[in-house]
Amino acid sequence: MPDALLQGLSGLSQGLDSMAEVLLKMEAGVGLLLAVGLSMSAAHFFSLLANRLGPVQIAVHLFFDALGLSLAFLLGILCDSLILTSLKAVPLHPITFANQMLPAIWPGLFYILVGAPYISDLIAVTLFAWIHLNVVVLLKALYGIPLQQGLVMALPGFALALVLIALLFAQRWKSSYAQLAREVALNH
């Protein structure tokens, strides 16, 4: 291999190791989980506002969406816990594993930016990829799982979380548009 490629791979490996150190030092808990859920639900604030909902109705929608989104991430992390337990034959306490993995979801705090027009899909994909990379880096740092194996091992939990999030958003958007259509029909 050329020296430049080896240096690039070495630099990438060092960068991922330093990223793991930062993630390991993060104190995360239920607060971060709920904050990410609120950020994700707040991305749909303008659609709720367009439906002419009152402040209390918007707050209730955002709160319940945040809980649902937080639960989706938590179920994804617990799925990863089950897979790790079955592969490594190490009895893990799901709560301990969740506390170790929760720092990985901090990029979700920026999900509110997905409300931006035209670039929202790019932002969402970037943030989800960043979260998945964080999980893989933490698996390597905490359990010594190689990056390639970590990518595959964390995929089912990540896919579960994405499917649950997509279902929640699809349901919310569908009900928001149905309500807006009813109001437009009533005004004509």
Short mmCIF file of C-alpha atoms in Angstrom, two decimals, residues 6-186:
data_model
loop_
_atom_site.label_atom_id
_atom_site.label_comp_id
_atom_site.label_asym_id
_atom_site.label_seq_id
_atom_site.Cartn_x
_atom_site.Cartn_y
_atom_site.Cartn_z
CA LEU A 6 -1.45 4.04 5.30
CA GLN A 7 -1.01 7.47 6.90
CA GLY A 8 -4.63 8.33 6.06
CA LEU A 9 -5.91 5.11 7.63
CA SER A 10 -3.72 5.69 10.68
CA GLY A 11 -5.06 9.23 11.02
CA LEU A 12 -8.63 7.97 10.70
CA SER A 13 -8.02 5.35 13.36
CA GLN A 14 -6.52 7.96 15.70
CA GLY A 15 -9.47 10.27 15.05
CA LEU A 16 -11.96 7.52 15.90
CA ASP A 17 -10.02 6.66 19.06
CA SER A 18 -10.09 10.29 20.20
CA MET A 19 -13.81 10.42 19.38
CA ALA A 20 -14.29 7.36 21.60
CA GLU A 21 -12.43 9.07 24.46
CA VAL A 22 -14.72 12.09 24.24
CA LEU A 23 -17.84 9.90 24.14
CA LEU A 24 -16.64 7.87 27.14
CA LYS A 25 -16.17 11.05 29.18
CA MET A 26 -19.68 12.28 28.41
CA GLU A 27 -22.21 11.99 31.16
CA ALA A 28 -25.47 11.05 29.53
CA GLY A 29 -28.70 9.82 30.88
CA VAL A 30 -32.41 10.06 30.48
CA GLY A 31 -32.10 13.83 30.14
CA LEU A 32 -30.10 13.48 26.93
CA LEU A 33 -32.54 10.90 25.62
CA LEU A 34 -35.49 13.24 26.22
CA ALA A 35 -33.60 16.25 24.84
CA VAL A 36 -32.90 14.38 21.60
CA GLY A 37 -36.56 13.38 21.43
CA LEU A 38 -37.62 17.00 21.94
CA SER A 39 -35.20 18.20 19.27
CA MET A 40 -36.57 15.66 16.82
CA SER A 41 -40.18 16.50 17.59
CA ALA A 42 -39.45 20.24 17.43
CA ALA A 43 -38.38 19.79 13.81
CA HIS A 44 -42.11 19.49 13.06
CA PHE A 45 -43.08 22.59 14.99
CA PHE A 46 -43.95 24.55 11.85
CA SER A 47 -46.29 21.85 10.55
CA LEU A 48 -48.10 21.95 13.88
CA LEU A 49 -48.22 25.73 13.73
CA ALA A 50 -49.57 25.56 10.16
CA ASN A 51 -52.45 23.50 11.49
CA ARG A 52 -53.36 26.47 13.69
CA LEU A 53 -52.94 24.51 16.88
CA GLY A 54 -52.84 26.41 20.12
CA PRO A 55 -49.72 26.60 22.29
CA VAL A 56 -51.00 23.91 24.67
CA GLN A 57 -51.87 21.55 21.80
CA ILE A 58 -48.44 22.09 20.23
CA ALA A 59 -46.72 21.45 23.57
CA VAL A 60 -48.70 18.22 24.05
CA HIS A 61 -47.85 17.04 20.52
CA LEU A 62 -44.17 17.85 21.00
CA PHE A 63 -44.07 16.14 24.40
CA PHE A 64 -45.68 12.90 23.25
CA ASP A 65 -43.60 12.83 20.06
CA ALA A 66 -40.47 13.32 22.16
CA LEU A 67 -41.43 10.40 24.38
CA GLY A 68 -42.10 8.18 21.36
CA LEU A 69 -38.82 9.14 19.69
CA SER A 70 -36.88 8.60 22.92
CA LEU A 71 -38.47 5.19 23.25
CA ALA A 72 -37.44 4.35 19.68
CA PHE A 73 -33.80 5.11 20.46
CA LEU A 74 -33.99 3.21 23.73
CA LEU A 75 -35.43 0.12 22.02
CA GLY A 76 -32.67 0.29 19.42
CA ILE A 77 -30.04 0.42 22.16
CA LEU A 78 -31.66 -2.50 23.98
CA CYS A 79 -31.64 -4.50 20.73
CA ASP A 80 -27.90 -3.82 20.49
CA SER A 81 -27.58 -5.03 24.09
CA LEU A 82 -29.27 -8.33 23.25
CA ILE A 83 -27.08 -8.85 20.20
CA LEU A 84 -23.91 -8.07 22.14
CA THR A 85 -24.96 -10.45 24.92
CA SER A 86 -25.58 -13.25 22.45
CA LEU A 87 -22.32 -12.66 20.52
CA LYS A 88 -19.97 -12.05 23.42
CA ALA A 89 -21.70 -14.38 25.91
CA VAL A 90 -21.27 -11.64 28.50
CA PRO A 91 -24.32 -11.05 30.65
CA LEU A 92 -25.03 -7.35 30.29
CA HIS A 93 -27.49 -5.40 32.31
CA PRO A 94 -29.57 -3.52 29.74
CA ILE A 95 -29.65 -0.36 31.87
CA THR A 96 -25.86 -0.36 32.23
CA PHE A 97 -25.44 -0.89 28.49
CA ALA A 98 -27.96 1.87 27.72
CA ASN A 99 -26.08 4.29 30.00
CA GLN A 100 -22.85 3.43 28.18
CA MET A 101 -24.43 3.90 24.73
CA LEU A 102 -26.55 7.00 25.35
CA PRO A 103 -23.71 9.45 24.65
CA ALA A 104 -23.79 8.15 21.06
CA ILE A 105 -27.09 9.88 20.36
CA TRP A 106 -25.97 13.42 21.19
CA PRO A 107 -25.89 14.49 17.49
CA GLY A 108 -29.68 14.10 17.64
CA LEU A 109 -29.73 17.36 19.59
CA PHE A 110 -29.24 19.07 16.22
CA TYR A 111 -32.23 17.32 14.64
CA ILE A 112 -34.27 20.49 15.02
CA LEU A 113 -32.30 21.73 11.98
CA VAL A 114 -34.15 19.16 9.86
CA GLY A 115 -36.99 21.67 9.74
CA ALA A 116 -34.86 23.70 7.29
CA PRO A 117 -36.29 23.62 3.77
CA TYR A 118 -34.45 21.97 0.85
CA ILE A 119 -31.62 20.44 2.90
CA SER A 120 -33.66 18.67 5.57
CA ASP A 121 -33.12 15.15 4.20
CA LEU A 122 -29.36 15.65 3.97
CA ILE A 123 -29.23 16.89 7.57
CA ALA A 124 -31.35 13.97 8.82
CA VAL A 125 -29.25 11.34 7.02
CA THR A 126 -26.01 12.95 8.26
CA LEU A 127 -27.21 13.01 11.86
CA PHE A 128 -28.41 9.40 11.79
CA ALA A 129 -25.11 8.27 10.21
CA TRP A 130 -23.20 10.18 12.90
CA ILE A 131 -25.23 8.50 15.65
CA HIS A 132 -24.56 5.06 14.14
CA LEU A 133 -20.83 5.84 13.87
CA ASN A 134 -20.81 6.90 17.53
CA VAL A 135 -22.38 3.58 18.55
CA VAL A 136 -19.78 1.65 16.55
CA VAL A 137 -16.94 3.68 18.09
CA LEU A 138 -18.29 3.07 21.60
CA LEU A 139 -18.61 -0.66 20.94
CA LYS A 140 -14.96 -0.73 19.94
CA ALA A 141 -13.84 1.34 22.92
CA LEU A 142 -15.90 -0.48 25.55
CA TYR A 143 -16.01 -4.05 24.28
CA GLY A 144 -13.12 -4.30 21.82
CA ILE A 145 -15.40 -5.05 18.88
CA PRO A 146 -13.65 -4.27 15.56
CA LEU A 147 -15.21 -1.46 13.53
CA GLN A 148 -16.39 -3.73 10.70
CA GLN A 149 -18.08 -6.14 13.10
CA GLY A 150 -19.50 -3.23 15.10
CA LEU A 151 -21.08 -1.76 11.97
CA VAL A 152 -22.90 -5.01 11.30
CA MET A 153 -23.69 -5.76 14.94
CA ALA A 154 -25.23 -2.35 15.62
CA LEU A 155 -27.23 -2.34 12.38
CA PRO A 156 -30.35 -4.21 13.63
CA GLY A 157 -30.82 -1.86 16.61
CA PHE A 158 -30.18 1.15 14.40
CA ALA A 159 -32.66 -0.13 11.79
CA LEU A 160 -35.26 -0.80 14.50
CA ALA A 161 -34.91 2.75 15.83
CA LEU A 162 -35.16 4.21 12.31
CA VAL A 163 -38.27 2.17 11.48
CA LEU A 164 -39.97 3.24 14.72
CA ILE A 165 -39.03 6.87 14.11
CA ALA A 166 -40.27 6.70 10.51
CA LEU A 167 -43.56 5.16 11.64
CA LEU A 168 -44.05 7.84 14.27
CA PHE A 169 -43.24 10.65 11.85
CA ALA A 170 -45.39 9.16 9.10
CA GLN A 171 -48.34 8.90 11.49
CA ARG A 172 -47.79 12.44 12.79
CA TRP A 173 -47.43 13.94 9.32
CA LYS A 174 -50.46 12.06 8.05
CA SER A 175 -52.63 13.29 10.92
CA SER A 176 -51.27 16.85 10.56
CA TYR A 177 -52.09 16.96 6.86
CA ALA A 178 -55.51 15.39 7.42
CA GLN A 179 -56.31 18.02 10.03
CA LEU A 180 -55.12 20.81 7.73
CA ALA A 181 -57.23 19.41 4.87
CA ARG A 182 -60.32 19.34 7.14
CA GLU A 183 -59.78 22.95 8.14
CA VAL A 184 -59.31 24.04 4.51
CA ALA A 185 -62.51 22.16 3.53
CA LEU A 186 -64.44 23.86 6.33
#
